[in-house]
Coordinates of C-alpha atoms (C1' of nucleotides) in Angstrom, one line a residue:
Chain A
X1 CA 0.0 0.0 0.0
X2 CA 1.4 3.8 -0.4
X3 CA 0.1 6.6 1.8
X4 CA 0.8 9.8 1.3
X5 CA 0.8 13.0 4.0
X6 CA -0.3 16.5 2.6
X7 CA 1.2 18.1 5.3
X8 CA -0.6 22.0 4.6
X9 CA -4.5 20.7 4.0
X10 CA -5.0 21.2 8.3
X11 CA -5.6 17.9 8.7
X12 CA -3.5 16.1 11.2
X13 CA -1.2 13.5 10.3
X14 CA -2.6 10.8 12.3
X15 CA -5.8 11.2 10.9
X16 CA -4.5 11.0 7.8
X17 CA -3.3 7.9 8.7
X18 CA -6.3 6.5 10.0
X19 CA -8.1 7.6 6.8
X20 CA -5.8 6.2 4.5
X21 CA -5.5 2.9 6.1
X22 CA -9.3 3.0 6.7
X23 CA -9.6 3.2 2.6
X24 CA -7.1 0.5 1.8
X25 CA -9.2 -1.4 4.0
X26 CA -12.3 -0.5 2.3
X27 CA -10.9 -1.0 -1.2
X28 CA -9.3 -4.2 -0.6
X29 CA -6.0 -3.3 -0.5
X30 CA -5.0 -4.2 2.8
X31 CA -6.3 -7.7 3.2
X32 CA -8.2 -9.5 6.4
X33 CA -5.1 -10.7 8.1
X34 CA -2.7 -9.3 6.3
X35 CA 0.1 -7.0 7.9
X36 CA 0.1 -3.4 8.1
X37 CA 3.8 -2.0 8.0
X38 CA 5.4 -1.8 11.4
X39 CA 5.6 1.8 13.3
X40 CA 8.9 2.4 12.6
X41 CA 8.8 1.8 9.0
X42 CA 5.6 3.6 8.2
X43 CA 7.4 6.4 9.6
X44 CA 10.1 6.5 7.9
X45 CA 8.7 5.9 4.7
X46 CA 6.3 8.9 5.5
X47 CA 8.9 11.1 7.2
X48 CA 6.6 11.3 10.3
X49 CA 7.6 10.7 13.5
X50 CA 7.1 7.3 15.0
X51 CA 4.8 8.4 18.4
X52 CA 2.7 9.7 15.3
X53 CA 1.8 6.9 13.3
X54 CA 1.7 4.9 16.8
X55 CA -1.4 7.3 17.5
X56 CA -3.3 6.4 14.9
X57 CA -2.6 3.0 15.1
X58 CA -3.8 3.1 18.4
X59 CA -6.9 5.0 17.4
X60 CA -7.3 2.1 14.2
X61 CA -7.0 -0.8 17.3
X62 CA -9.8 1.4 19.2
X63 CA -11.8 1.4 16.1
X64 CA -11.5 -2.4 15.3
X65 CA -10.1 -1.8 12.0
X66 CA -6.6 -4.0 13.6
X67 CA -5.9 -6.1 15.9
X68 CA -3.0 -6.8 17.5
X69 CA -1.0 -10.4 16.8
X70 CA 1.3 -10.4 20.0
X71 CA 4.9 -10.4 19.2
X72 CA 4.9 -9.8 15.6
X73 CA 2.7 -6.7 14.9
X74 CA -0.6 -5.5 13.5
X75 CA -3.2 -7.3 11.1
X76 CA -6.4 -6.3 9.5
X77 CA -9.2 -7.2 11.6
X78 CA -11.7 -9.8 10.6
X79 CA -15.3 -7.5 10.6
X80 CA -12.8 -4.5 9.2
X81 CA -13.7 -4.5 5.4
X82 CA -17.2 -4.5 5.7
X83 CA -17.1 -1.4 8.5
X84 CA -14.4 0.4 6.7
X85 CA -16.2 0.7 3.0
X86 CA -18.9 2.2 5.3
X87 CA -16.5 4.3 6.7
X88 CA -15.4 5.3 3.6
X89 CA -18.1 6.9 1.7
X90 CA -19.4 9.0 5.1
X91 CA -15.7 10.3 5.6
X92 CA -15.3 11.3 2.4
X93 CA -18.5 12.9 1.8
X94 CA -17.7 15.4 5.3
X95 CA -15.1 16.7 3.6
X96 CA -16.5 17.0 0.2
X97 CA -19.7 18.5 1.7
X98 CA -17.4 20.8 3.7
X99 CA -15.7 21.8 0.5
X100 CA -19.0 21.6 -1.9
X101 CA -20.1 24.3 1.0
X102 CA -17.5 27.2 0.9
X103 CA -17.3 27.0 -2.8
X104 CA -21.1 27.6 -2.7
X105 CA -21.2 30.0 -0.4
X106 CA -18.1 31.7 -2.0
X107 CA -20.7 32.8 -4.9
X108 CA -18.7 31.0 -7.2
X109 CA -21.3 29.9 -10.2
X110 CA -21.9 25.9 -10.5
X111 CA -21.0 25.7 -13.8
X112 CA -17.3 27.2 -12.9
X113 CA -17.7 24.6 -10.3
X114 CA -18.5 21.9 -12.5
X115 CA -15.7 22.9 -14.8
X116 CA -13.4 23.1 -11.9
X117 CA -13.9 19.8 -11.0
X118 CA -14.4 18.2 -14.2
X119 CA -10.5 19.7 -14.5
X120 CA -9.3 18.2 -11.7
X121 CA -10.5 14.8 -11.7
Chain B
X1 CA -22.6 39.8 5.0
X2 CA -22.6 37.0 6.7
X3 CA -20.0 34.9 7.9
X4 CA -20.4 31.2 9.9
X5 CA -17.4 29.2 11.1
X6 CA -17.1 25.6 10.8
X7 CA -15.4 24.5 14.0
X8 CA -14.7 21.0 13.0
X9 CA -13.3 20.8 9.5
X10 CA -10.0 20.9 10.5
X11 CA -9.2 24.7 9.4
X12 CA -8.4 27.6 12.0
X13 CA -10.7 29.2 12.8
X14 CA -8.9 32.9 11.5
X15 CA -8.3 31.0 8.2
X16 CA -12.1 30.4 7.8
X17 CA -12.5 33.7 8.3
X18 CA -10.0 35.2 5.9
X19 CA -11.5 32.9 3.4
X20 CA -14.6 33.9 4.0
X21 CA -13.9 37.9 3.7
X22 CA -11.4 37.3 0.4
X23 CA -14.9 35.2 -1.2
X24 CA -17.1 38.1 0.2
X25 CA -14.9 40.5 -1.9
X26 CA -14.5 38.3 -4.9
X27 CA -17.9 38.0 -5.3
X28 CA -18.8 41.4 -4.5
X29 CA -20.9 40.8 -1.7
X30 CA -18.0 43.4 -0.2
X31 CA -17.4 46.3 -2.3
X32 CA -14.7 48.6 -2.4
X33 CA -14.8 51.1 0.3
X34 CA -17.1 49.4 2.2
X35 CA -16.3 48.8 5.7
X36 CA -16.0 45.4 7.5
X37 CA -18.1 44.5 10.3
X38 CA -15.9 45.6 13.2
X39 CA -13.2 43.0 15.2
X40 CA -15.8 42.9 18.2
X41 CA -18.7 43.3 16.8
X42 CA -17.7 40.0 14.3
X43 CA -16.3 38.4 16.9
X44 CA -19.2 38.6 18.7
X45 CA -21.7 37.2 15.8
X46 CA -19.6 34.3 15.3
X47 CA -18.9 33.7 19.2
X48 CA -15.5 33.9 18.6
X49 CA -12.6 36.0 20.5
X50 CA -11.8 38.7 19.2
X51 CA -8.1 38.3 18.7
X52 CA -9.0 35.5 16.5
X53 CA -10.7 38.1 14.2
X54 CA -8.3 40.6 15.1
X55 CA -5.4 38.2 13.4
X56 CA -8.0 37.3 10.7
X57 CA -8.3 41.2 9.7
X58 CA -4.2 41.8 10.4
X59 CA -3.2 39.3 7.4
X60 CA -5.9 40.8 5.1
X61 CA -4.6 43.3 5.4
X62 CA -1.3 42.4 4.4
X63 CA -2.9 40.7 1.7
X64 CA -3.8 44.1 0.8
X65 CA -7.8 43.3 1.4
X66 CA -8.2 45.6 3.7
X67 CA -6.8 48.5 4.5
X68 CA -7.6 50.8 8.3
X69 CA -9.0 53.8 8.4
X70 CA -7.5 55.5 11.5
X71 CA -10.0 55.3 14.6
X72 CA -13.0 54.2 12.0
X73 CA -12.3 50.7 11.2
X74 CA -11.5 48.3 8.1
X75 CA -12.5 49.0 4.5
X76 CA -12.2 46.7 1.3
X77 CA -8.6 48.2 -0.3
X78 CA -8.6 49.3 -3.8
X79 CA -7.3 46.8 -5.9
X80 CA -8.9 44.2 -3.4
X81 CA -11.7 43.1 -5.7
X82 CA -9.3 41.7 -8.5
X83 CA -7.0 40.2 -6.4
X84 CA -10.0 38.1 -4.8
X85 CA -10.8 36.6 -7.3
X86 CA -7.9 35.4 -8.6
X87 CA -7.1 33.8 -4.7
X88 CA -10.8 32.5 -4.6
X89 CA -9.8 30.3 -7.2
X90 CA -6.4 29.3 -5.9
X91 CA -8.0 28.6 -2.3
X92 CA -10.9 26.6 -3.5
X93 CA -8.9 24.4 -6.1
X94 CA -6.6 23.4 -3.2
X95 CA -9.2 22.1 -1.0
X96 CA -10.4 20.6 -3.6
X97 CA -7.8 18.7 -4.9
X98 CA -7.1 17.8 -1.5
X99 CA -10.4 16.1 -1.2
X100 CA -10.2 14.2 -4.8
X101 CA -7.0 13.3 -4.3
X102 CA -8.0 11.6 -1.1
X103 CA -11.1 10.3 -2.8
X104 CA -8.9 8.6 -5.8
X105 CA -6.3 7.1 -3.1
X106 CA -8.9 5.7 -1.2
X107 CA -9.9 3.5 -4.5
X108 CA -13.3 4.8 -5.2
X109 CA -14.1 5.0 -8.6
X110 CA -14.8 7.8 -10.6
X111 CA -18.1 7.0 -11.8
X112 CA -19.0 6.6 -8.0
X113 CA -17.3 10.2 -7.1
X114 CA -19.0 11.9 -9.7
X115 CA -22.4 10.7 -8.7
X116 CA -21.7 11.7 -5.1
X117 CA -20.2 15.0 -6.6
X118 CA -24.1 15.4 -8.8
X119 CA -26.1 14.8 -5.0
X120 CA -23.8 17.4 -3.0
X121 CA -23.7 20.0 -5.5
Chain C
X1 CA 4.7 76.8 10.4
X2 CA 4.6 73.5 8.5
X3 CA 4.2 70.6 10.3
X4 CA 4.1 66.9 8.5
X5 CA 2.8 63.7 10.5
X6 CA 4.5 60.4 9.7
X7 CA 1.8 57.9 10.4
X8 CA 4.4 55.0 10.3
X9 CA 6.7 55.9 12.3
X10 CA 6.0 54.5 15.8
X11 CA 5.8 58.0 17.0
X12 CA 2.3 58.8 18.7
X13 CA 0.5 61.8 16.5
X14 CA -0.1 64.4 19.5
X15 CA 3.6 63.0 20.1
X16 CA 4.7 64.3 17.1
X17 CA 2.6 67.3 17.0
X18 CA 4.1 68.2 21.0
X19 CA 7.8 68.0 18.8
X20 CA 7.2 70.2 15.9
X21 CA 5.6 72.6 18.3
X22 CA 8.6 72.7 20.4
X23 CA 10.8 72.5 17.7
X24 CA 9.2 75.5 15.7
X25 CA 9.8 77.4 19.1
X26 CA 13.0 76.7 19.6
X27 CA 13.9 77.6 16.3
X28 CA 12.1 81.3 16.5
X29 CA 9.9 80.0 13.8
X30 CA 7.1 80.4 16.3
X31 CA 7.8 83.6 18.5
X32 CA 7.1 84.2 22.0
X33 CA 3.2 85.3 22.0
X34 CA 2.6 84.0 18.5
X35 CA -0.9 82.5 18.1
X36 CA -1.0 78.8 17.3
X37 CA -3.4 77.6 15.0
X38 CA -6.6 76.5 16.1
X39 CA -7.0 73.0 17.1
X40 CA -9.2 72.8 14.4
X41 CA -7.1 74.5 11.8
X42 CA -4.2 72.2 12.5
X43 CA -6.3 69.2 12.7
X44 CA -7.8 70.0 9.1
X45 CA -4.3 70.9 8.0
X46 CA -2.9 67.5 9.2
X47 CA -5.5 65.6 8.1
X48 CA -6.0 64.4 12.3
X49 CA -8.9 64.3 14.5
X50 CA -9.3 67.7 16.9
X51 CA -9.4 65.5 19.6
X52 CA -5.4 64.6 18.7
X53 CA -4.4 68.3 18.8
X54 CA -6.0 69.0 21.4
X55 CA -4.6 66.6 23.1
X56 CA -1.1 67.8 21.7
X57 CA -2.0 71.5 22.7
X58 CA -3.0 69.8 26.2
X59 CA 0.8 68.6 27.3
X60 CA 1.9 71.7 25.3
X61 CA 0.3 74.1 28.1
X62 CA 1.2 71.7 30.7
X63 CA 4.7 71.9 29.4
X64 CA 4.8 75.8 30.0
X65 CA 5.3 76.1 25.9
X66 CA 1.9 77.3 25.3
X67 CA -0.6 79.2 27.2
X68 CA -4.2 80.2 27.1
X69 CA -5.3 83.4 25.9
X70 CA -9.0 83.6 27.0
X71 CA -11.6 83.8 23.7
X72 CA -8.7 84.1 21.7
X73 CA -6.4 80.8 21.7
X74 CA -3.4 79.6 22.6
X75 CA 0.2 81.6 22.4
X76 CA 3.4 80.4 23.0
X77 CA 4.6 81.1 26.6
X78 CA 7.3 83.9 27.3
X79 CA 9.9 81.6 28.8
X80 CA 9.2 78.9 25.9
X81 CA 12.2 79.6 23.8
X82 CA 14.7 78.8 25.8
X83 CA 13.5 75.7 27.4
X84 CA 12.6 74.3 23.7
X85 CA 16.1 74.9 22.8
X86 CA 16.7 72.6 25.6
X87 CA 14.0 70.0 24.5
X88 CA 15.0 70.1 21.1
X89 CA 18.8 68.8 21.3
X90 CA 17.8 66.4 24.5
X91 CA 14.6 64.8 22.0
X92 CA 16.4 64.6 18.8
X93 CA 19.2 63.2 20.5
X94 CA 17.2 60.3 22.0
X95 CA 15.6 59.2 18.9
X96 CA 19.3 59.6 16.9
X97 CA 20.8 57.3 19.5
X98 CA 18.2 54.7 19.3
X99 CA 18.6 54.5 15.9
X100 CA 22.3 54.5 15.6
X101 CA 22.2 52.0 18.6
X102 CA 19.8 49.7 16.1
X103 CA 22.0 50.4 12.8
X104 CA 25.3 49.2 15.1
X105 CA 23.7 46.0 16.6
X106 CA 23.0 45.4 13.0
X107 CA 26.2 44.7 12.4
X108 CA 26.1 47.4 9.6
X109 CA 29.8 48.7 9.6
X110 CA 30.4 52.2 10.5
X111 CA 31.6 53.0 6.9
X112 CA 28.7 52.3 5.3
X113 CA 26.8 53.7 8.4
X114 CA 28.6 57.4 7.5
X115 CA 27.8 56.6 3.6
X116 CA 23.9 56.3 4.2
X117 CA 24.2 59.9 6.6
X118 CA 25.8 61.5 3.9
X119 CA 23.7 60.4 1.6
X120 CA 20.4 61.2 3.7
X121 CA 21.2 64.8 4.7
Chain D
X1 CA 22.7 35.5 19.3
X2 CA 21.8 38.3 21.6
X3 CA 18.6 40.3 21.5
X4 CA 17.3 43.2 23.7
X5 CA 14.2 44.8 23.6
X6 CA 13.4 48.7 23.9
X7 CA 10.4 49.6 25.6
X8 CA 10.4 53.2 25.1
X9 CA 11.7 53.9 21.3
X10 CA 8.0 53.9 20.0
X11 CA 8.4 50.4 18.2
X12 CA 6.5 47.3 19.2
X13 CA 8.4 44.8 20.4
X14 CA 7.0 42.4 18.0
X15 CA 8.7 44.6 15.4
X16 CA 11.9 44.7 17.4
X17 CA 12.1 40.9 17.6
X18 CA 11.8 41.0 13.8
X19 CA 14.0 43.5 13.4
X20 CA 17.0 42.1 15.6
X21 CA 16.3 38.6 14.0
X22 CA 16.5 39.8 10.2
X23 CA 19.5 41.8 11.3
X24 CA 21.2 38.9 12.8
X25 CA 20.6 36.8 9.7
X26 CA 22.1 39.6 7.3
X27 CA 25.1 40.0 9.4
X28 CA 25.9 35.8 9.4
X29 CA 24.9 36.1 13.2
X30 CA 22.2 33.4 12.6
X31 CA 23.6 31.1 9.8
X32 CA 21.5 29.5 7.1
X33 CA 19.9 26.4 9.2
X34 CA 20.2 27.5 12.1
X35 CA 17.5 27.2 15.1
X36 CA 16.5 30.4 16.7
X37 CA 16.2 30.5 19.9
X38 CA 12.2 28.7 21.3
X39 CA 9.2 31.1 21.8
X40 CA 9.6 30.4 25.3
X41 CA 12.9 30.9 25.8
X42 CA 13.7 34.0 24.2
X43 CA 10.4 35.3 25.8
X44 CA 11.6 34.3 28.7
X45 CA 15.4 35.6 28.2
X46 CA 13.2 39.2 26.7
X47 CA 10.8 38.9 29.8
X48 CA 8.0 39.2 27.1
X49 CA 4.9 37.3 27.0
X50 CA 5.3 34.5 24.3
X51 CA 2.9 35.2 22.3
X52 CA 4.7 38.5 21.6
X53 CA 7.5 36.1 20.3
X54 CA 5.3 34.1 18.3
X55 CA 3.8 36.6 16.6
X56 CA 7.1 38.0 15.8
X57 CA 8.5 34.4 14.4
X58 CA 5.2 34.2 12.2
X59 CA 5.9 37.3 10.2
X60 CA 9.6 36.2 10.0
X61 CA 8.1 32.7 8.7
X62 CA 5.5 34.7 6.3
X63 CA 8.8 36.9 5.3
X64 CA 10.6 33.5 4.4
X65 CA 13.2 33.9 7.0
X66 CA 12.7 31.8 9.3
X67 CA 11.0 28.0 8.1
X68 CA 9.8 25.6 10.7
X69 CA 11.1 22.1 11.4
X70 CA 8.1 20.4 12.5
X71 CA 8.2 19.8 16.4
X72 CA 11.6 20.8 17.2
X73 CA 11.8 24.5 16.0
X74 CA 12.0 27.3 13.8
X75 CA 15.4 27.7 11.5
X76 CA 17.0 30.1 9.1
X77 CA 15.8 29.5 5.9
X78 CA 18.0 29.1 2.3
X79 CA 17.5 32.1 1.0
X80 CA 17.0 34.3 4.1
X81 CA 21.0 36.2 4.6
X82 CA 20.9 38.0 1.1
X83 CA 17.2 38.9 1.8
X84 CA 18.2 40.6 4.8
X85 CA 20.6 42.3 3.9
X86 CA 18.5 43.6 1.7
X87 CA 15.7 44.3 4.0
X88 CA 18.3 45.7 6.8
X89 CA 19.4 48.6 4.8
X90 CA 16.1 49.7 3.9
X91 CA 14.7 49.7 7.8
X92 CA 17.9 51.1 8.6
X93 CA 17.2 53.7 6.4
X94 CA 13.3 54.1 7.1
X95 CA 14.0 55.2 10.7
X96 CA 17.2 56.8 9.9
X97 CA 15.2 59.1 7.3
X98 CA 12.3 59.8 9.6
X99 CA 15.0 61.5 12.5
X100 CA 16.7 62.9 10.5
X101 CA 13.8 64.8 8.5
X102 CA 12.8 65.8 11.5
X103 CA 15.8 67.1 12.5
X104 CA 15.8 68.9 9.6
X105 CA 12.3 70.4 9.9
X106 CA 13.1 71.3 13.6
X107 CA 15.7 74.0 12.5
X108 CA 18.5 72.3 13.3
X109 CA 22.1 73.3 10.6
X110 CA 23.3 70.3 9.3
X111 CA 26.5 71.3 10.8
X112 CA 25.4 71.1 14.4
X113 CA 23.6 67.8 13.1
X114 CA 27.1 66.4 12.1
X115 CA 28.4 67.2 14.8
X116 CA 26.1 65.5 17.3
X117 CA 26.2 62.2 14.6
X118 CA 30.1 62.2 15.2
X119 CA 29.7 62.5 18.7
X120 CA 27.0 59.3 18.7
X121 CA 28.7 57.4 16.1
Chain E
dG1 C1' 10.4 19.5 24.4
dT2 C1' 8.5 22.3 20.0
dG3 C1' 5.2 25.7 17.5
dG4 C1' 0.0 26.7 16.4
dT5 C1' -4.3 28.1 17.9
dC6 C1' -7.6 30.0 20.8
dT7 C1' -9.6 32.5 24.9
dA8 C1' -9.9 36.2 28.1
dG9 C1' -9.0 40.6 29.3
dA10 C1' -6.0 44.6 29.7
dC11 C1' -4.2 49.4 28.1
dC12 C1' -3.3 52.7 24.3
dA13 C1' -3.9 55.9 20.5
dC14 C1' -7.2 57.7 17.6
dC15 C1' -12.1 59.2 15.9
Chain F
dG1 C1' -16.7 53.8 19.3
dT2 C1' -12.3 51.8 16.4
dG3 C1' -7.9 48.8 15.7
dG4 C1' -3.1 47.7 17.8
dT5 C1' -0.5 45.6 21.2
dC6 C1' 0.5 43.0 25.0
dT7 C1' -0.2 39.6 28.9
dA8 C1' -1.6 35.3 30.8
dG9 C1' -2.7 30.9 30.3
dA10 C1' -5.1 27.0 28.0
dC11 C1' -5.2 22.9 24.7
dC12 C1' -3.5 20.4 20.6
dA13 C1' -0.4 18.0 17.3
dC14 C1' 4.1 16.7 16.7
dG15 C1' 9.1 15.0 17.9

DNA sequence: GTGGTCTAGACCACC
DNA sequence: GTGGTCTAGACCACG
């Protein structure tokens, strides 16, 4: 799996985290059972600081997204997929909403909108 | 005009708001000359402090958005209007790219985001 | 007289209105029973509210520089003159050693220092 | 570095923070990476309320001098020594301008002037 | 530990 | 009344 950190869009890091693992979940890449990458080498490979990405793995535990397989690390938990494709739509629609929003409100036309977006996708 | 703050979408609270005053402008909902509510009196209609709004109105107005009028207030600067626009686009494309972006990572497809996209809008 | 406000230069207005009042004394450009101009003559000259020359004419009269002339205005004081002259050196002084003390912290060598005086008288 | 704050020369001390830090950086004081001293410390070593250095280190970051290392500090930036020496010259020269105009309007002969600059010097 | 944000409330200069 | 500055102290995310 890659993740990716935008480190200016105000959202923190370990929610980042927790989204992007929650999606790979959700879209099948991350298996039931499978692995996720250890602390230390997600954080590296992010450039994040290890306390970091232990946060939201913590928070991923809490939400039963993984489990913990003592001794060797963190796996996908067995109810995940179905939860996290739930997940997925609602937390991406919050932010699209919140976006959707302050474009509308900005009194930018829908048309520019739609043109906007049809750029961008 | 009216401004409302968001207090859980991840951006500061004196971003929101200079957001909201540079979309005000572009749009013309603020014209040029015309003054901007003042720090307490916005600070009280959005419950906010007013040093939050305070800060809000000091990098306006080294954006240039604003400008003081000694003892009066804030008014809309000159060449505000123009400038507005150009950074109403700017700001709204990087939200949103932020957003699709996440969207695509997360593995849902386009046809999927686009009909989300054709609800919200 | 002429006097010229500098709106960005730290200095209070009545601040520097109280100066260029003392100075214009101690340089005989105002005389000793000379009518000042109104406060609001000056304040429409300056492009200030009344309230900051009045103000300025406030510490004036407390200073012994100006003095009341009932119905009439304000004139400067008989022993004015020669405790401006006083003022003067002692209040330019202070300002020109805080500024040569910045410009030396700088680091800026005294060379060029002497350069940009010659260059700005 | 040393820094020292001025609580009577008119400028905020905000703006001497700023000041003393861009100076520092154009005279090699602060070197290119760098860390400046914490907002707490050097409001502590000042006797300033942090936030007063805060505010001063976010218009050095918004001025590209300063960049922040996330969770350990605030450092020179790349560019930030020949910026400053830019900048230093021209707030040199700002204040240096506005005392000696007023000398100038206060009556004083440039001779006298000289004479007090090579006594200060 | 670091900076970033926010709150609460003060004083000042100016209108 | 206005904005500008400063203080004091809180919480948060990050290292």
């Amino acid at each position: 799996m890659f993740f990716s950190i935008d480190f200016s869009n105000g959202l923190a890091i370990y929610d980042q985290i927790v989204r992007q693992v929650t999606f790979a979940v959700a879209s099948g890449g991350l298996a039931v059972g499978e692995m996720v990458p250890s602390v230390r080498e997600l954080a590296k490979q992010l450039a994040v600081n290890p306390n970091t990405v232990a946060r939201a793995y913590r928070e991923l535990q809490a939400n039963g997204v993984l489990e913990a397989v003592r001794g060797t690390g963190l796996q996908v938990a067995a109810g995940a997929p179905k939860q996290c494709r739930q997940s997925r739509l609602r937390l991406l629609r919050e932010r699209l909403v919140s976006v959707l929003h302050e474009a509308h409100l900005s009194g930018l036309d829908t048309a520019t909108l739609r043109e906007i977006l049809n750029e961008e996708i």
